[in-house]
Each structure stands twice: as structure tokens, then as C-alpha cells.
């Protein structure tokens, strides 16, 4: 138990469906992250939120839409996905983000168990 | 050339063996993480390093900033250590880069 939960754990959806992934952290952290892990590929960072504000968006297609209503919750809204979007989606949180120009203070990220997504 | 590489890609060891997994990178970093991913997807952060060496139980992680190299060592390996081990960099420009992972299988 890392203190980061994700629901659902498994999701199968059609290309025309709209669904949402939910992440919740019980650690009092200020930063949250969405990652995508496809088969036989390294982890890809998708979105970063710090204090509920999006600070990084790594060229993710618009069919993925993140939402961070408060520092404990992070959503990933999915619509009109493609079969190649099938992957493991991982949420993580950390106490703080490293801010460029303010030294090298960084934070360990705590990961949730992931949502296994299959797009038919 | 990839910005971060790991070796070996796959590793099979007998229970009790000493294991080393290597990570080499070519960019400036502010920190390096070693992560453990078990079958089913869950990921645990093992270490965060910016210099020197850290030890936790049977796990030891070292980093040489000048040589841009880090190693993860597992002493007295056990079948429950079987997992994918991932090296992740936090670059000097706040970008996170993940290595391809090393798949470890420890046989009883």
C-alpha cells in the first residue's frame, strides 16, 4: 500500500465510449502525475499537476483530458480512444515538485497500482 | 543513442545470488530513481539518489555523477525480488525520463 489508489483497476471500452480514470492519494502530497505504460515500452509521463495546476503536458493527444479538482484527486477523462491507447495507466504523487532554478530538491514519487485499459 | 540505458535487459538468477543492475545516462540530472514494478503493474519507488550510496535492507543503490552511471545491487536474492527494475531520471530541466527496465527472475 503506497497511499495512492486508482479506480477502476481494469477497464474495457469501445472507441466511441467516454470513460474516466480516477486517482486518489492519502499522503498530503502537492504534486500528482499520470503515466502511460505500453507493452515493451518505457514509462511515458503524460501530465503533471502541482497544487492543482497543470505544469507539464508531454504532447498528449486531446482525446486524453486530465482534471485535478483538488490536491488529493486526479482524473483522466477518455474519449474516442484508439486501440493503440490500450496500456497500463499509472498515477503517482509526490510531496513537492523540483522547481527549475531553486536547487536540486526533488521528491520521491509514490505510484498507484494502475488501471489496465483495453480499447476495442 | 538513448538518453538512458539499462543493462542487462533480462536477468535470471538463482536464489541467494548477488545481483547488479546498471543504468547509464547521457543528460544532466537532478536526481535518479530506482523503481520496482511487479507483475500486474504496481510500482514501488525503491530509492531516490542525487549522490553517493543508499542502502535499504538487501538493496543498495549507488550513483557516480561524473561517470553518469548508477547501479542497483540486490544481496541474497529471493524469488520475491522477481520484478522489472526501472531507472528513472529527473533531468536538470525538470523532465522525467524512464529507462527501458531490467526484467529480473530469481529461481528457487
PDB file of C-alpha atoms in Angstrom:
ATOM      1  CA  UNK A   1       0.000   0.000   0.000  1.00  0.00           C
ATOM      2  CA  UNK A   2       1.618   3.206  -1.154  1.00  0.00           C
ATOM      3  CA  UNK A   3      -1.258   5.519  -0.163  1.00  0.00           C
ATOM      4  CA  UNK A   4      -2.230   6.078  -3.798  1.00  0.00           C
ATOM      5  CA  UNK A   5      -5.368   4.347  -5.082  1.00  0.00           C
ATOM      6  CA  UNK A   6      -6.690   4.043  -8.589  1.00  0.00           C
ATOM      7  CA  UNK A   7     -10.091   3.012  -9.924  1.00  0.00           C
ATOM      8  CA  UNK A   8     -11.070   1.084 -11.842  1.00  0.00           C
ATOM      9  CA  UNK A   9      -8.261  -1.478 -11.858  1.00  0.00           C
ATOM     10  CA  UNK A  10      -9.394  -2.828 -15.207  1.00  0.00           C
ATOM     11  CA  UNK A  11     -11.379  -1.130 -17.971  1.00  0.00           C
ATOM     12  CA  UNK A  12     -12.504  -2.311 -21.383  1.00  0.00           C
ATOM     13  CA  UNK A  13     -14.058   0.286 -23.660  1.00  0.00           C
ATOM     14  CA  UNK A  14     -15.062   0.800 -27.243  1.00  0.00           C
ATOM     15  CA  UNK A  15     -13.620   3.506 -29.440  1.00  0.00           C
ATOM     16  CA  UNK A  16     -16.751   5.660 -29.135  1.00  0.00           C
ATOM     17  CA  UNK A  17     -17.117   5.394 -25.352  1.00  0.00           C
ATOM     18  CA  UNK A  18     -16.349   8.076 -22.801  1.00  0.00           C
ATOM     19  CA  UNK A  19     -14.852   6.933 -19.513  1.00  0.00           C
ATOM     20  CA  UNK A  20     -12.787   8.374 -16.686  1.00  0.00           C
ATOM     21  CA  UNK A  21      -9.919   7.039 -14.617  1.00  0.00           C
ATOM     22  CA  UNK A  22      -9.682   8.160 -11.010  1.00  0.00           C
ATOM     23  CA  UNK A  23      -6.667   8.543  -8.759  1.00  0.00           C
ATOM     24  CA  UNK A  24      -6.715   9.450  -5.086  1.00  0.00           C
ATOM     25  CA  UNK A  25      -3.767   9.999  -2.773  1.00  0.00           C
ATOM     26  CA  UNK A  26      -3.978   9.956   1.013  1.00  0.00           C
ATOM     27  CA  UNK A  27      -0.465  11.259   1.643  1.00  0.00           C
ATOM     28  CA  UNK A  28      -0.992  15.007   1.739  1.00  0.00           C
ATOM     29  CA  UNK A  29       1.154  15.418  -1.368  1.00  0.00           C
ATOM     30  CA  UNK A  30       1.083  18.504  -3.559  1.00  0.00           C
ATOM     31  CA  UNK A  31       2.010  17.012  -6.936  1.00  0.00           C
ATOM     32  CA  UNK A  32       0.269  14.306  -8.964  1.00  0.00           C
ATOM     33  CA  UNK A  33       1.188  12.606 -12.234  1.00  0.00           C
ATOM     34  CA  UNK A  34      -0.346  10.464 -14.982  1.00  0.00           C
ATOM     35  CA  UNK A  35       1.894   7.927 -16.748  1.00  0.00           C
ATOM     36  CA  UNK A  36       1.222   5.531 -19.609  1.00  0.00           C
ATOM     37  CA  UNK A  37       2.976   2.203 -19.859  1.00  0.00           C
ATOM     38  CA  UNK A  38       2.539   0.303 -23.107  1.00  0.00           C
ATOM     39  CA  UNK A  39       3.744  -3.237 -23.627  1.00  0.00           C
ATOM     40  CA  UNK A  40       7.519  -3.454 -24.088  1.00  0.00           C
ATOM     41  CA  UNK A  41       7.984   0.322 -23.817  1.00  0.00           C
ATOM     42  CA  UNK A  42       9.367   2.561 -21.087  1.00  0.00           C
ATOM     43  CA  UNK A  43       7.001   4.574 -18.931  1.00  0.00           C
ATOM     44  CA  UNK A  44       5.750   7.761 -20.587  1.00  0.00           C
ATOM     45  CA  UNK A  45       4.940  10.814 -18.482  1.00  0.00           C
ATOM     46  CA  UNK A  46       1.632  12.296 -19.662  1.00  0.00           C
ATOM     47  CA  UNK A  47       0.596  15.072 -17.261  1.00  0.00           C
ATOM     48  CA  UNK A  48       1.910  16.724 -14.122  1.00  0.00           C
ATOM     49  CA  UNK A  49      -0.163  18.744 -11.660  1.00  0.00           C
ATOM     50  CA  UNK A  50       1.258  20.803  -8.836  1.00  0.00           C
ATOM     51  CA  UNK A  51      -1.124  22.401  -6.345  1.00  0.00           C
ATOM     52  CA  UNK A  52      -3.982  21.609  -8.733  1.00  0.00           C
ATOM     53  CA  UNK A  53      -2.363  23.460 -11.631  1.00  0.00           C
ATOM     54  CA  UNK A  54      -1.154  21.620 -14.723  1.00  0.00           C
ATOM     55  CA  UNK A  55       2.581  22.227 -15.074  1.00  0.00           C
ATOM     56  CA  UNK A  56       3.523  19.751 -17.757  1.00  0.00           C
ATOM     57  CA  UNK A  57       1.787  18.176 -20.706  1.00  0.00           C
ATOM     58  CA  UNK A  58       4.046  15.927 -22.713  1.00  0.00           C
ATOM     59  CA  UNK A  59       2.380  16.277 -26.125  1.00  0.00           C
ATOM     60  CA  UNK A  60      -0.525  14.041 -25.228  1.00  0.00           C
ATOM     61  CA  UNK A  61      -3.400  13.756 -27.751  1.00  0.00           C
ATOM     62  CA  UNK A  62      -6.518  15.726 -26.868  1.00  0.00           C
ATOM     63  CA  UNK A  63      -8.549  12.522 -26.520  1.00  0.00           C
ATOM     64  CA  UNK A  64      -6.911  12.345 -23.064  1.00  0.00           C
ATOM     65  CA  UNK A  65      -8.135  15.125 -20.794  1.00  0.00           C
ATOM     66  CA  UNK A  66      -6.846  15.454 -17.218  1.00  0.00           C
ATOM     67  CA  UNK A  67      -8.667  17.096 -14.340  1.00  0.00           C
ATOM     68  CA  UNK A  68      -7.361  17.899 -10.884  1.00  0.00           C
ATOM     69  CA  UNK A  69     -10.210  19.281  -8.731  1.00  0.00           C
ATOM     70  CA  UNK A  70      -8.127  19.280  -5.543  1.00  0.00           C
ATOM     71  CA  UNK A  71      -4.714  18.155  -4.386  1.00  0.00           C
ATOM     72  CA  UNK A  72      -5.959  14.683  -3.423  1.00  0.00           C
ATOM     73  CA  UNK A  73      -7.772  13.717  -6.610  1.00  0.00           C
ATOM     74  CA  UNK A  74      -6.728  13.380 -10.220  1.00  0.00           C
ATOM     75  CA  UNK A  75      -8.874  12.231 -13.124  1.00  0.00           C
ATOM     76  CA  UNK A  76      -8.058  11.205 -16.666  1.00  0.00           C
ATOM     77  CA  UNK A  77     -11.056  11.588 -18.957  1.00  0.00           C
ATOM     78  CA  UNK A  78     -11.012   9.391 -22.030  1.00  0.00           C
ATOM     79  CA  UNK A  79     -12.986   9.823 -25.248  1.00  0.00           C
ATOM     80  CA  UNK A  80     -12.785   8.421 -28.765  1.00  0.00           C
ATOM     81  CA  UNK A  81      -9.708   6.378 -27.931  1.00  0.00           C
ATOM     82  CA  UNK A  82      -7.812   4.193 -30.367  1.00  0.00           C
ATOM     83  CA  UNK A  83      -6.805   0.547 -29.900  1.00  0.00           C
ATOM     84  CA  UNK A  84      -3.170   1.667 -29.611  1.00  0.00           C
ATOM     85  CA  UNK A  85      -4.139   3.549 -26.442  1.00  0.00           C
ATOM     86  CA  UNK A  86      -4.530   0.199 -24.684  1.00  0.00           C
ATOM     87  CA  UNK A  87      -1.973   0.253 -21.881  1.00  0.00           C
ATOM     88  CA  UNK A  88      -1.441   0.419 -18.154  1.00  0.00           C
ATOM     89  CA  UNK A  89      -2.189   3.922 -16.852  1.00  0.00           C
ATOM     90  CA  UNK A  90      -0.351   4.763 -13.664  1.00  0.00           C
ATOM     91  CA  UNK A  91      -0.957   7.609 -11.253  1.00  0.00           C
ATOM     92  CA  UNK A  92       1.722   8.886  -8.882  1.00  0.00           C
ATOM     93  CA  UNK A  93       2.075  11.600  -6.282  1.00  0.00           C
ATOM     94  CA  UNK A  94       4.965  13.365  -4.574  1.00  0.00           C
ATOM     95  CA  UNK A  95       5.289  15.862  -1.767  1.00  0.00           C
ATOM     96  CA  UNK A  96       6.733  18.591  -3.956  1.00  0.00           C
ATOM     97  CA  UNK A  97       7.931  19.184  -7.483  1.00  0.00           C
ATOM     98  CA  UNK A  98      11.506  20.133  -8.275  1.00  0.00           C
ATOM     99  CA  UNK A  99      11.316  23.705  -9.479  1.00  0.00           C
ATOM    100  CA  UNK A 100      13.934  24.771 -12.010  1.00  0.00           C
ATOM    101  CA  UNK A 101      16.212  27.415 -10.586  1.00  0.00           C
ATOM    102  CA  UNK A 102      15.512  26.544  -6.964  1.00  0.00           C
ATOM    103  CA  UNK A 103      18.217  23.956  -6.430  1.00  0.00           C
ATOM    104  CA  UNK A 104      18.016  20.220  -6.712  1.00  0.00           C
ATOM    105  CA  UNK A 105      15.365  19.380  -4.153  1.00  0.00           C
ATOM    106  CA  UNK A 106      13.244  16.615  -5.555  1.00  0.00           C
ATOM    107  CA  UNK A 107      10.609  14.271  -4.266  1.00  0.00           C
ATOM    108  CA  UNK A 108      10.124  10.558  -4.423  1.00  0.00           C
ATOM    109  CA  UNK A 109       7.032   9.604  -6.378  1.00  0.00           C
ATOM    110  CA  UNK A 110       4.586   7.108  -4.930  1.00  0.00           C
ATOM    111  CA  UNK A 111       2.698   5.111  -7.525  1.00  0.00           C
ATOM    112  CA  UNK A 112      -0.793   3.675  -7.539  1.00  0.00           C
ATOM    113  CA  UNK A 113      -1.492   0.124  -8.760  1.00  0.00           C
ATOM    114  CA  UNK A 114      -2.560   1.301 -12.210  1.00  0.00           C
ATOM    115  CA  UNK A 115      -5.601   0.867 -14.438  1.00  0.00           C
ATOM    116  CA  UNK A 116      -5.274  -1.753 -17.164  1.00  0.00           C
ATOM    117  CA  UNK A 117      -7.115  -0.214 -20.141  1.00  0.00           C
ATOM    118  CA  UNK A 118      -8.169  -2.152 -23.224  1.00  0.00           C
ATOM    119  CA  UNK A 119      -9.671  -0.281 -26.176  1.00  0.00           C
ATOM    120  CA  UNK A 120     -11.595  -2.478 -28.589  1.00  0.00           C
TER     121      UNK A 120
ATOM    122  CA  UNK B   1      21.767   6.978 -28.600  1.00  0.00           C
ATOM    123  CA  UNK B   2      19.075   6.765 -25.931  1.00  0.00           C
ATOM    124  CA  UNK B   3      19.310   9.223 -23.075  1.00  0.00           C
ATOM    125  CA  UNK B   4      19.103   6.418 -20.512  1.00  0.00           C
ATOM    126  CA  UNK B   5      20.059   2.795 -20.925  1.00  0.00           C
ATOM    127  CA  UNK B   6      19.909  -0.192 -18.629  1.00  0.00           C
ATOM    128  CA  UNK B   7      21.778  -3.459 -18.595  1.00  0.00           C
ATOM    129  CA  UNK B   8      21.119  -6.251 -18.642  1.00  0.00           C
ATOM    130  CA  UNK B   9      17.725  -6.220 -20.328  1.00  0.00           C
ATOM    131  CA  UNK B  10      16.808  -9.589 -18.825  1.00  0.00           C
ATOM    132  CA  UNK B  11      18.391 -11.414 -15.932  1.00  0.00           C
ATOM    133  CA  UNK B  12      17.789 -14.842 -14.415  1.00  0.00           C
ATOM    134  CA  UNK B  13      19.468 -15.649 -11.117  1.00  0.00           C
ATOM    135  CA  UNK B  14      19.490 -18.471  -8.593  1.00  0.00           C
ATOM    136  CA  UNK B  15      18.129 -17.711  -5.154  1.00  0.00           C
ATOM    137  CA  UNK B  16      20.877 -16.313  -2.939  1.00  0.00           C
ATOM    138  CA  UNK B  17      22.942 -14.779  -5.732  1.00  0.00           C
ATOM    139  CA  UNK B  18      24.235 -11.212  -5.662  1.00  0.00           C
ATOM    140  CA  UNK B  19      22.613  -9.190  -8.435  1.00  0.00           C
ATOM    141  CA  UNK B  20      23.687  -5.966 -10.108  1.00  0.00           C
ATOM    142  CA  UNK B  21      21.589  -3.895 -12.484  1.00  0.00           C
ATOM    143  CA  UNK B  22      23.191  -0.956 -14.257  1.00  0.00           C
ATOM    144  CA  UNK B  23      21.863   2.369 -15.502  1.00  0.00           C
ATOM    145  CA  UNK B  24      23.823   4.755 -17.735  1.00  0.00           C
ATOM    146  CA  UNK B  25      22.619   8.144 -18.909  1.00  0.00           C
ATOM    147  CA  UNK B  26      23.816  10.996 -21.072  1.00  0.00           C
ATOM    148  CA  UNK B  27      21.953  14.036 -19.719  1.00  0.00           C
ATOM    149  CA  UNK B  28      22.371  16.271 -16.688  1.00  0.00           C
ATOM    150  CA  UNK B  29      20.189  15.181 -13.823  1.00  0.00           C
ATOM    151  CA  UNK B  30      18.973  16.490 -10.504  1.00  0.00           C
ATOM    152  CA  UNK B  31      18.035  13.027  -9.203  1.00  0.00           C
ATOM    153  CA  UNK B  32      17.817   9.390 -10.202  1.00  0.00           C
ATOM    154  CA  UNK B  33      15.137   6.974  -9.050  1.00  0.00           C
ATOM    155  CA  UNK B  34      15.161   3.205  -8.932  1.00  0.00           C
ATOM    156  CA  UNK B  35      11.671   1.754  -9.268  1.00  0.00           C
ATOM    157  CA  UNK B  36      10.383  -1.798  -8.884  1.00  0.00           C
ATOM    158  CA  UNK B  37       7.397  -2.979 -10.919  1.00  0.00           C
ATOM    159  CA  UNK B  38       5.756  -6.278 -10.029  1.00  0.00           C
ATOM    160  CA  UNK B  39       3.633  -8.399 -12.373  1.00  0.00           C
ATOM    161  CA  UNK B  40       0.214  -6.744 -12.539  1.00  0.00           C
ATOM    162  CA  UNK B  41       1.686  -3.259 -12.823  1.00  0.00           C
ATOM    163  CA  UNK B  42       2.100  -1.825  -9.335  1.00  0.00           C
ATOM    164  CA  UNK B  43       5.246   0.263  -8.985  1.00  0.00           C
ATOM    165  CA  UNK B  44       7.234   0.933  -5.838  1.00  0.00           C
ATOM    166  CA  UNK B  45       9.862   3.616  -5.601  1.00  0.00           C
ATOM    167  CA  UNK B  46      12.964   1.998  -4.093  1.00  0.00           C
ATOM    168  CA  UNK B  47      15.499   4.823  -3.982  1.00  0.00           C
ATOM    169  CA  UNK B  48      15.983   8.419  -4.935  1.00  0.00           C
ATOM    170  CA  UNK B  49      19.643   9.375  -5.357  1.00  0.00           C
ATOM    171  CA  UNK B  50      21.461  12.573  -6.145  1.00  0.00           C
ATOM    172  CA  UNK B  51      24.892  11.426  -4.979  1.00  0.00           C
ATOM    173  CA  UNK B  52      26.733   8.605  -3.227  1.00  0.00           C
ATOM    174  CA  UNK B  53      25.090   5.482  -1.964  1.00  0.00           C
ATOM    175  CA  UNK B  54      21.912   4.366  -0.203  1.00  0.00           C
ATOM    176  CA  UNK B  55      21.043   1.082   1.474  1.00  0.00           C
ATOM    177  CA  UNK B  56      17.694  -0.371   2.448  1.00  0.00           C
ATOM    178  CA  UNK B  57      17.600  -3.940   3.677  1.00  0.00           C
ATOM    179  CA  UNK B  58      19.125  -6.148   0.985  1.00  0.00           C
ATOM    180  CA  UNK B  59      19.079  -3.368  -1.608  1.00  0.00           C
ATOM    181  CA  UNK B  60      21.948  -0.989  -2.272  1.00  0.00           C
ATOM    182  CA  UNK B  61      21.947   1.816  -4.834  1.00  0.00           C
ATOM    183  CA  UNK B  62      24.958   3.827  -5.922  1.00  0.00           C
ATOM    184  CA  UNK B  63      25.430   6.719  -8.278  1.00  0.00           C
ATOM    185  CA  UNK B  64      28.516   8.265  -9.879  1.00  0.00           C
ATOM    186  CA  UNK B  65      27.533  11.685 -11.174  1.00  0.00           C
ATOM    187  CA  UNK B  66      30.818  12.249 -13.035  1.00  0.00           C
ATOM    188  CA  UNK B  67      30.530   8.954 -14.900  1.00  0.00           C
ATOM    189  CA  UNK B  68      26.738   9.301 -15.349  1.00  0.00           C
ATOM    190  CA  UNK B  69      26.174   5.811 -14.017  1.00  0.00           C
ATOM    191  CA  UNK B  70      24.103   4.181 -11.297  1.00  0.00           C
ATOM    192  CA  UNK B  71      23.871   0.618 -10.055  1.00  0.00           C
ATOM    193  CA  UNK B  72      21.260  -1.269  -8.085  1.00  0.00           C
ATOM    194  CA  UNK B  73      22.533  -4.241  -6.105  1.00  0.00           C
ATOM    195  CA  UNK B  74      20.450  -6.975  -4.506  1.00  0.00           C
ATOM    196  CA  UNK B  75      22.198  -9.169  -1.956  1.00  0.00           C
ATOM    197  CA  UNK B  76      20.975 -12.685  -1.107  1.00  0.00           C
ATOM    198  CA  UNK B  77      18.353 -12.562  -3.849  1.00  0.00           C
ATOM    199  CA  UNK B  78      14.970 -14.177  -3.283  1.00  0.00           C
ATOM    200  CA  UNK B  79      12.170 -15.234  -5.657  1.00  0.00           C
ATOM    201  CA  UNK B  80      10.028 -12.369  -4.346  1.00  0.00           C
ATOM    202  CA  UNK B  81      12.619  -9.987  -5.830  1.00  0.00           C
ATOM    203  CA  UNK B  82      11.425 -11.077  -9.290  1.00  0.00           C
ATOM    204  CA  UNK B  83      10.180  -7.905 -10.963  1.00  0.00           C
ATOM    205  CA  UNK B  84      11.091  -5.279 -13.523  1.00  0.00           C
ATOM    206  CA  UNK B  85      13.554  -2.708 -12.206  1.00  0.00           C
ATOM    207  CA  UNK B  86      13.374   0.714 -13.799  1.00  0.00           C
ATOM    208  CA  UNK B  87      15.867   3.557 -13.634  1.00  0.00           C
ATOM    209  CA  UNK B  88      14.210   6.980 -13.930  1.00  0.00           C
ATOM    210  CA  UNK B  89      15.949  10.335 -14.299  1.00  0.00           C
ATOM    211  CA  UNK B  90      14.765  13.730 -13.199  1.00  0.00           C
ATOM    212  CA  UNK B  91      16.730  15.931 -15.548  1.00  0.00           C
ATOM    213  CA  UNK B  92      18.141  19.339 -14.831  1.00  0.00           C
ATOM    214  CA  UNK B  93      15.259  20.731 -16.901  1.00  0.00           C
ATOM    215  CA  UNK B  94      12.552  19.020 -14.818  1.00  0.00           C
ATOM    216  CA  UNK B  95      11.844  16.363 -17.408  1.00  0.00           C
ATOM    217  CA  UNK B  96      11.346  12.777 -16.272  1.00  0.00           C
ATOM    218  CA  UNK B  97      12.952  10.092 -18.428  1.00  0.00           C
ATOM    219  CA  UNK B  98      12.484   6.405 -17.777  1.00  0.00           C
ATOM    220  CA  UNK B  99      14.842   3.634 -18.740  1.00  0.00           C
ATOM    221  CA  UNK B 100      13.601   0.543 -20.578  1.00  0.00           C
ATOM    222  CA  UNK B 101      13.742  -1.603 -17.444  1.00  0.00           C
ATOM    223  CA  UNK B 102      15.523  -4.783 -16.472  1.00  0.00           C
ATOM    224  CA  UNK B 103      13.406  -7.883 -16.045  1.00  0.00           C
ATOM    225  CA  UNK B 104      14.711  -9.979 -13.139  1.00  0.00           C
ATOM    226  CA  UNK B 105      13.667 -13.544 -12.438  1.00  0.00           C
ATOM    227  CA  UNK B 106      15.010 -15.247  -9.309  1.00  0.00           C
ATOM    228  CA  UNK B 107      14.667 -19.026  -9.346  1.00  0.00           C
ATOM    229  CA  UNK B 108      14.352 -21.011  -6.106  1.00  0.00           C
TER     230      UNK B 108
END
